[in-house]
GROMACS .gro file of C-alpha atoms in nm:
model
  313
    1UNK     CA    1  -2.533  -2.788   2.570
    2UNK     CA    2  -2.376  -2.615   2.300
    3UNK     CA    3  -2.382  -2.866   2.030
    4UNK     CA    4  -2.773  -2.828   2.067
    5UNK     CA    5  -2.823  -2.465   2.012
    6UNK     CA    6  -2.524  -2.498   1.734
    7UNK     CA    7  -2.748  -2.728   1.580
    8UNK     CA    8  -3.057  -2.541   1.670
    9UNK     CA    9  -2.874  -2.249   1.472
   10UNK     CA   10  -2.853  -2.454   1.149
   11UNK     CA   11  -3.040  -2.174   0.943
   12UNK     CA   12  -3.111  -1.767   1.043
   13UNK     CA   13  -3.397  -1.569   0.906
   14UNK     CA   14  -3.406  -1.224   0.703
   15UNK     CA   15  -3.636  -1.045   0.746
   16UNK     CA   16  -3.621  -0.883   0.422
   17UNK     CA   17  -3.698  -0.474   0.344
   18UNK     CA   18  -4.106  -0.523   0.427
   19UNK     CA   19  -4.307  -0.745   0.650
   20UNK     CA   20  -4.608  -0.671   0.465
   21UNK     CA   21  -4.680  -0.920   0.132
   22UNK     CA   22  -4.852  -0.696  -0.089
   23UNK     CA   23  -4.584  -0.523  -0.126
   24UNK     CA   24  -4.311  -0.776  -0.194
   25UNK     CA   25  -4.461  -0.855  -0.556
   26UNK     CA   26  -4.346  -0.390  -0.623
   27UNK     CA   27  -3.975  -0.476  -0.412
   28UNK     CA   28  -3.919  -0.773  -0.648
   29UNK     CA   29  -3.948  -0.611  -0.998
   30UNK     CA   30  -3.776  -0.289  -0.849
   31UNK     CA   31  -3.478  -0.519  -0.720
   32UNK     CA   32  -3.574  -0.713  -1.077
   33UNK     CA   33  -3.504  -0.427  -1.255
   34UNK     CA   34  -3.213  -0.255  -1.058
   35UNK     CA   35  -3.024  -0.598  -1.070
   36UNK     CA   36  -3.094  -0.597  -1.477
   37UNK     CA   37  -2.982  -0.281  -1.528
   38UNK     CA   38  -2.656  -0.348  -1.259
   39UNK     CA   39  -2.511  -0.623  -1.525
   40UNK     CA   40  -2.592  -0.520  -1.782
   41UNK     CA   41  -2.470  -0.154  -1.764
   42UNK     CA   42  -2.170  -0.378  -1.535
   43UNK     CA   43  -2.094  -0.606  -1.790
   44UNK     CA   44  -2.091  -0.372  -2.108
   45UNK     CA   45  -1.797  -0.129  -1.938
   46UNK     CA   46  -1.667  -0.394  -1.933
   47UNK     CA   47  -1.662  -0.503  -2.285
   48UNK     CA   48  -1.686  -0.182  -2.425
   49UNK     CA   49  -1.299  -0.116  -2.227
   50UNK     CA   50  -1.173  -0.463  -2.343
   51UNK     CA   51  -1.263  -0.449  -2.672
   52UNK     CA   52  -1.156  -0.062  -2.809
   53UNK     CA   53  -0.748  -0.083  -2.794
   54UNK     CA   54  -0.824   0.351  -2.766
   55UNK     CA   55  -0.924   0.219  -2.374
   56UNK     CA   56  -0.610   0.027  -2.272
   57UNK     CA   57  -0.477   0.273  -2.027
   58UNK     CA   58  -0.451   0.243  -1.691
   59UNK     CA   59  -0.745   0.426  -1.540
   60UNK     CA   60  -0.994   0.188  -1.822
   61UNK     CA   61  -0.808  -0.104  -1.666
   62UNK     CA   62  -0.871   0.026  -1.296
   63UNK     CA   63  -1.249   0.142  -1.401
   64UNK     CA   64  -1.299  -0.249  -1.611
   65UNK     CA   65  -1.204  -0.348  -1.204
   66UNK     CA   66  -1.411  -0.230  -1.065
   67UNK     CA   67  -1.682  -0.298  -1.260
   68UNK     CA   68  -1.681  -0.662  -1.210
   69UNK     CA   69  -1.656  -0.542  -0.916
   70UNK     CA   70  -1.983  -0.411  -0.883
   71UNK     CA   71  -2.140  -0.692  -1.095
   72UNK     CA   72  -2.016  -0.937  -0.825
   73UNK     CA   73  -2.070  -0.722  -0.504
   74UNK     CA   74  -2.480  -0.734  -0.628
   75UNK     CA   75  -2.508  -1.043  -0.725
   76UNK     CA   76  -2.391  -1.190  -0.388
   77UNK     CA   77  -2.695  -1.023  -0.200
   78UNK     CA   78  -2.972  -0.979  -0.404
   79UNK     CA   79  -3.038  -1.264  -0.578
   80UNK     CA   80  -3.076  -1.452  -0.309
   81UNK     CA   81  -3.322  -1.141  -0.172
   82UNK     CA   82  -3.554  -1.224  -0.511
   83UNK     CA   83  -3.526  -1.599  -0.456
   84UNK     CA   84  -3.661  -1.575  -0.152
   85UNK     CA   85  -3.943  -1.328  -0.224
   86UNK     CA   86  -4.073  -1.569  -0.482
   87UNK     CA   87  -4.030  -1.885  -0.344
   88UNK     CA   88  -4.187  -1.677  -0.052
   89UNK     CA   89  -3.864  -1.849   0.233
   90UNK     CA   90  -3.690  -1.654   0.426
   91UNK     CA   91  -3.453  -1.877   0.621
   92UNK     CA   92  -3.095  -1.888   0.474
   93UNK     CA   93  -2.844  -2.209   0.568
   94UNK     CA   94  -2.590  -2.129   0.846
   95UNK     CA   95  -2.315  -2.222   0.527
   96UNK     CA   96  -2.458  -2.055   0.290
   97UNK     CA   97  -2.449  -1.681   0.533
   98UNK     CA   98  -2.125  -1.740   0.650
   99UNK     CA   99  -2.096  -1.753   0.231
  100UNK     CA  100  -2.291  -1.451   0.168
  101UNK     CA  101  -2.077  -1.318   0.432
  102UNK     CA  102  -1.708  -1.399   0.245
  103UNK     CA  103  -1.770  -1.278  -0.120
  104UNK     CA  104  -1.971  -0.985   0.042
  105UNK     CA  105  -1.690  -0.834   0.248
  106UNK     CA  106  -1.406  -0.967  -0.001
  107UNK     CA  107  -1.609  -0.767  -0.274
  108UNK     CA  108  -1.643  -0.493  -0.040
  109UNK     CA  109  -1.240  -0.415   0.044
  110UNK     CA  110  -1.199  -0.471  -0.319
  111UNK     CA  111  -1.404  -0.190  -0.420
  112UNK     CA  112  -1.243   0.029  -0.093
  113UNK     CA  113  -0.910  -0.018  -0.269
  114UNK     CA  114  -1.011   0.033  -0.586
  115UNK     CA  115  -1.122   0.367  -0.533
  116UNK     CA  116  -0.787   0.426  -0.390
  117UNK     CA  117  -0.633   0.301  -0.622
  118UNK     CA  118  -0.768   0.518  -0.878
  119UNK     CA  119  -0.753   0.852  -0.715
  120UNK     CA  120  -0.398   0.766  -0.740
  121UNK     CA  121  -0.368   0.720  -1.054
  122UNK     CA  122  -0.593   1.079  -1.137
  123UNK     CA  123  -0.302   1.196  -0.894
  124UNK     CA  124  -0.039   1.066  -1.119
  125UNK     CA  125  -0.218   1.176  -1.437
  126UNK     CA  126  -0.211   1.553  -1.309
  127UNK     CA  127   0.016   1.654  -1.091
  128UNK     CA  128   0.298   1.426  -1.272
  129UNK     CA  129   0.159   1.385  -1.686
  130UNK     CA  130   0.476   1.389  -1.865
  131UNK     CA  131   0.626   1.103  -1.586
  132UNK     CA  132   0.270   0.921  -1.616
  133UNK     CA  133   0.356   0.682  -1.897
  134UNK     CA  134   0.659   0.537  -1.669
  135UNK     CA  135   0.557   0.564  -1.343
  136UNK     CA  136   0.173   0.343  -1.440
  137UNK     CA  137   0.321   0.083  -1.598
  138UNK     CA  138   0.174  -0.260  -1.707
  139UNK     CA  139   0.369  -0.390  -1.380
  140UNK     CA  140   0.263  -0.174  -1.149
  141UNK     CA  141  -0.086  -0.139  -1.240
  142UNK     CA  142  -0.137  -0.526  -1.239
  143UNK     CA  143   0.034  -0.509  -0.888
  144UNK     CA  144  -0.219  -0.216  -0.776
  145UNK     CA  145  -0.467  -0.491  -0.835
  146UNK     CA  146  -0.348  -0.787  -0.849
  147UNK     CA  147  -0.296  -0.707  -0.426
  148UNK     CA  148  -0.619  -0.632  -0.355
  149UNK     CA  149  -0.749  -0.930  -0.488
  150UNK     CA  150  -0.528  -1.123  -0.236
  151UNK     CA  151  -0.565  -0.908   0.046
  152UNK     CA  152  -0.943  -0.907   0.034
  153UNK     CA  153  -0.917  -1.312   0.007
  154UNK     CA  154  -0.732  -1.325   0.317
  155UNK     CA  155  -0.896  -1.081   0.512
  156UNK     CA  156  -1.238  -1.251   0.471
  157UNK     CA  157  -1.170  -1.587   0.431
  158UNK     CA  158  -0.997  -1.473   0.843
  159UNK     CA  159  -1.367  -1.319   0.925
  160UNK     CA  160  -1.517  -1.658   0.797
  161UNK     CA  161  -1.292  -1.894   1.058
  162UNK     CA  162  -1.337  -1.634   1.373
  163UNK     CA  163  -1.725  -1.693   1.249
  164UNK     CA  164  -1.690  -2.038   1.248
  165UNK     CA  165  -1.584  -2.138   1.586
  166UNK     CA  166  -1.883  -1.918   1.730
  167UNK     CA  167  -2.222  -2.052   1.844
  168UNK     CA  168  -2.527  -1.937   1.777
  169UNK     CA  169  -2.865  -1.997   2.011
  170UNK     CA  170  -3.177  -1.808   2.093
  171UNK     CA  171  -3.265  -1.541   1.837
  172UNK     CA  172  -3.217  -1.657   1.440
  173UNK     CA  173  -3.320  -1.303   1.277
  174UNK     CA  174  -3.090  -1.141   1.085
  175UNK     CA  175  -3.221  -0.764   0.935
  176UNK     CA  176  -3.174  -0.606   0.685
  177UNK     CA  177  -3.207  -0.874   0.347
  178UNK     CA  178  -2.845  -1.063   0.312
  179UNK     CA  179  -2.602  -1.247   0.589
  180UNK     CA  180  -2.390  -0.928   0.728
  181UNK     CA  181  -2.063  -0.973   1.021
  182UNK     CA  182  -2.244  -0.705   1.276
  183UNK     CA  183  -2.577  -0.851   1.308
  184UNK     CA  184  -2.449  -1.231   1.264
  185UNK     CA  185  -2.248  -1.143   1.549
  186UNK     CA  186  -2.489  -0.990   1.823
  187UNK     CA  187  -2.649  -1.381   1.730
  188UNK     CA  188  -2.393  -1.560   1.918
  189UNK     CA  189  -2.424  -1.616   2.287
  190UNK     CA  190  -2.060  -1.694   2.337
  191UNK     CA  191  -1.760  -1.463   2.365
  192UNK     CA  192  -1.743  -1.271   2.064
  193UNK     CA  193  -1.447  -0.974   2.140
  194UNK     CA  194  -1.195  -1.156   1.877
  195UNK     CA  195  -1.427  -1.106   1.641
  196UNK     CA  196  -1.557  -0.733   1.694
  197UNK     CA  197  -1.147  -0.610   1.758
  198UNK     CA  198  -1.033  -0.758   1.453
  199UNK     CA  199  -1.330  -0.608   1.220
  200UNK     CA  200  -1.265  -0.301   1.374
  201UNK     CA  201  -0.881  -0.324   1.270
  202UNK     CA  202  -0.974  -0.389   0.947
  203UNK     CA  203  -1.251  -0.091   0.966
  204UNK     CA  204  -0.934   0.126   1.022
  205UNK     CA  205  -0.725  -0.035   0.686
  206UNK     CA  206  -1.028  -0.037   0.453
  207UNK     CA  207  -1.232   0.242   0.475
  208UNK     CA  208  -0.997   0.501   0.714
  209UNK     CA  209  -0.686   0.408   0.502
  210UNK     CA  210  -0.802   0.435   0.136
  211UNK     CA  211  -1.038   0.700   0.246
  212UNK     CA  212  -0.706   0.924   0.376
  213UNK     CA  213  -0.539   0.818  -0.014
  214UNK     CA  214  -0.732   0.945  -0.108
  215UNK     CA  215  -0.790   1.344   0.059
  216UNK     CA  216  -0.404   1.310  -0.003
  217UNK     CA  217  -0.408   1.266  -0.407
  218UNK     CA  218  -0.754   1.484  -0.434
  219UNK     CA  219  -0.525   1.800  -0.185
  220UNK     CA  220  -0.235   1.786  -0.443
  221UNK     CA  221  -0.496   1.758  -0.771
  222UNK     CA  222  -0.650   2.043  -0.624
  223UNK     CA  223  -0.304   2.261  -0.579
  224UNK     CA  224  -0.183   2.155  -0.899
  225UNK     CA  225  -0.580   2.265  -1.098
  226UNK     CA  226  -0.489   2.571  -0.870
  227UNK     CA  227  -0.201   2.663  -1.055
  228UNK     CA  228  -0.302   2.610  -1.388
  229UNK     CA  229  -0.306   3.002  -1.577
  230UNK     CA  230  -0.688   2.935  -1.764
  231UNK     CA  231  -0.987   2.865  -1.626
  232UNK     CA  232  -1.077   2.686  -1.917
  233UNK     CA  233  -0.763   2.483  -1.849
  234UNK     CA  234  -0.923   2.416  -1.492
  235UNK     CA  235  -1.215   2.326  -1.570
  236UNK     CA  236  -1.096   2.044  -1.862
  237UNK     CA  237  -0.864   1.904  -1.568
  238UNK     CA  238  -1.132   1.908  -1.268
  239UNK     CA  239  -1.326   1.745  -1.503
  240UNK     CA  240  -1.096   1.440  -1.577
  241UNK     CA  241  -1.215   1.394  -1.203
  242UNK     CA  242  -1.560   1.492  -1.201
  243UNK     CA  243  -1.675   1.116  -1.274
  244UNK     CA  244  -1.473   0.955  -0.935
  245UNK     CA  245  -1.520   1.215  -0.684
  246UNK     CA  246  -1.892   1.136  -0.794
  247UNK     CA  247  -1.803   0.759  -0.734
  248UNK     CA  248  -1.637   0.821  -0.377
  249UNK     CA  249  -1.884   1.006  -0.262
  250UNK     CA  250  -2.133   0.755  -0.322
  251UNK     CA  251  -1.938   0.465  -0.148
  252UNK     CA  252  -1.783   0.687   0.155
  253UNK     CA  253  -2.148   0.788   0.237
  254UNK     CA  254  -2.305   0.458   0.184
  255UNK     CA  255  -1.996   0.302   0.418
  256UNK     CA  256  -2.032   0.513   0.673
  257UNK     CA  257  -2.433   0.487   0.677
  258UNK     CA  258  -2.353   0.045   0.736
  259UNK     CA  259  -2.075   0.034   0.916
  260UNK     CA  260  -1.942   0.384   1.086
  261UNK     CA  261  -2.315   0.549   1.204
  262UNK     CA  262  -2.350   0.580   1.565
  263UNK     CA  263  -2.559   0.357   1.729
  264UNK     CA  264  -2.789   0.636   1.915
  265UNK     CA  265  -2.843   0.750   1.606
  266UNK     CA  266  -2.957   0.441   1.381
  267UNK     CA  267  -3.280   0.331   1.307
  268UNK     CA  268  -3.457   0.014   1.104
  269UNK     CA  269  -3.561   0.213   0.843
  270UNK     CA  270  -3.187   0.390   0.808
  271UNK     CA  271  -3.044   0.052   0.841
  272UNK     CA  272  -3.237  -0.086   0.539
  273UNK     CA  273  -3.166   0.181   0.350
  274UNK     CA  274  -2.823   0.218   0.365
  275UNK     CA  275  -2.762  -0.137   0.323
  276UNK     CA  276  -2.998  -0.113  -0.026
  277UNK     CA  277  -2.783   0.197  -0.177
  278UNK     CA  278  -2.478   0.007  -0.065
  279UNK     CA  279  -2.565  -0.305  -0.249
  280UNK     CA  280  -2.785  -0.178  -0.466
  281UNK     CA  281  -2.774   0.118  -0.593
  282UNK     CA  282  -2.378   0.245  -0.581
  283UNK     CA  283  -2.372  -0.093  -0.844
  284UNK     CA  284  -2.573   0.055  -1.079
  285UNK     CA  285  -2.496   0.416  -1.072
  286UNK     CA  286  -2.099   0.381  -1.094
  287UNK     CA  287  -2.166   0.224  -1.530
  288UNK     CA  288  -2.373   0.526  -1.548
  289UNK     CA  289  -2.159   0.789  -1.357
  290UNK     CA  290  -1.837   0.677  -1.551
  291UNK     CA  291  -1.994   0.627  -1.897
  292UNK     CA  292  -2.257   0.973  -1.925
  293UNK     CA  293  -1.930   1.191  -1.811
  294UNK     CA  294  -1.631   1.099  -2.054
  295UNK     CA  295  -1.679   1.054  -2.416
  296UNK     CA  296  -1.379   0.813  -2.530
  297UNK     CA  297  -1.619   0.568  -2.282
  298UNK     CA  298  -1.946   0.679  -2.437
  299UNK     CA  299  -1.820   0.650  -2.769
  300UNK     CA  300  -1.690   0.298  -2.726
  301UNK     CA  301  -2.007   0.195  -2.595
  302UNK     CA  302  -2.168   0.334  -2.899
  303UNK     CA  303  -1.935   0.150  -3.112
  304UNK     CA  304  -1.930  -0.174  -2.876
  305UNK     CA  305  -2.321  -0.137  -2.928
  306UNK     CA  306  -2.355  -0.057  -3.287
  307UNK     CA  307  -2.105  -0.395  -3.389
  308UNK     CA  308  -2.385  -0.629  -3.208
  309UNK     CA  309  -2.694  -0.408  -3.398
  310UNK     CA  310  -2.459  -0.501  -3.708
  311UNK     CA  311  -2.406  -0.862  -3.622
  312UNK     CA  312  -2.717  -0.926  -3.551
  313UNK     CA  313  -2.928  -0.743  -3.875
   0.00000   0.00000   0.00000
């Protein structure tokens, strides 16, 4: 009997953001524009940092990795939704669903850890400026980025292996427009206690722990800024953190909305809005947040654009 149920649930239906066909054309155009902006913005930042030797510093090394992760996170969910709207089919196979979950959590974990790593970088730069170069050595920078890549892969693979043993039957509709762990667990007709326990543990590790590290870093940063004698000096020091703080608020605001918001205050509209913010809006806005508030990065981007224009003319 279980085999029949497993066979009958070999695919799922992604409900999408709207059930009204007349709205899907608008959604397609909107998300296509957002995805193009996300791709162009994040790839430009990666190219600008890699081609400008002045930006070969730990802070920009972490930023380039964050841009790569944001690009991949958006690419895991948005193109599938665009294709579904275009071909007017909301179905997704079980194997594709697990693949999407794997990469969604892989890059989501990377996002969370990288933002914490960037907070540590700002802490060292502001609180220990004389020792910054020796502390943030190339070896440590590689470890701070390479470690999370390995950790993310292991955690995401464990999620998939635990999901692969479950049986799905009955309802096969998944909200909103991509596969995620929690909605998929609700559809299982077998015991999911092990999965839910692992999800809870991982949530503490990849959301709570980095967030505590960020708070601790900024507590020390605020103390250091307060000790700066001049108002101009305090403003200049704080400006080096403003972009990162904006990203922290944006990322954790949407993450809490998606994963930690109590079920008693959740509605379908709120869940859809949080999902869109997390998977589409945040990866799109991050390049603007960093480039608009960073003179060195703006200069590198202008050089890159001018070089392309010159070479093509």
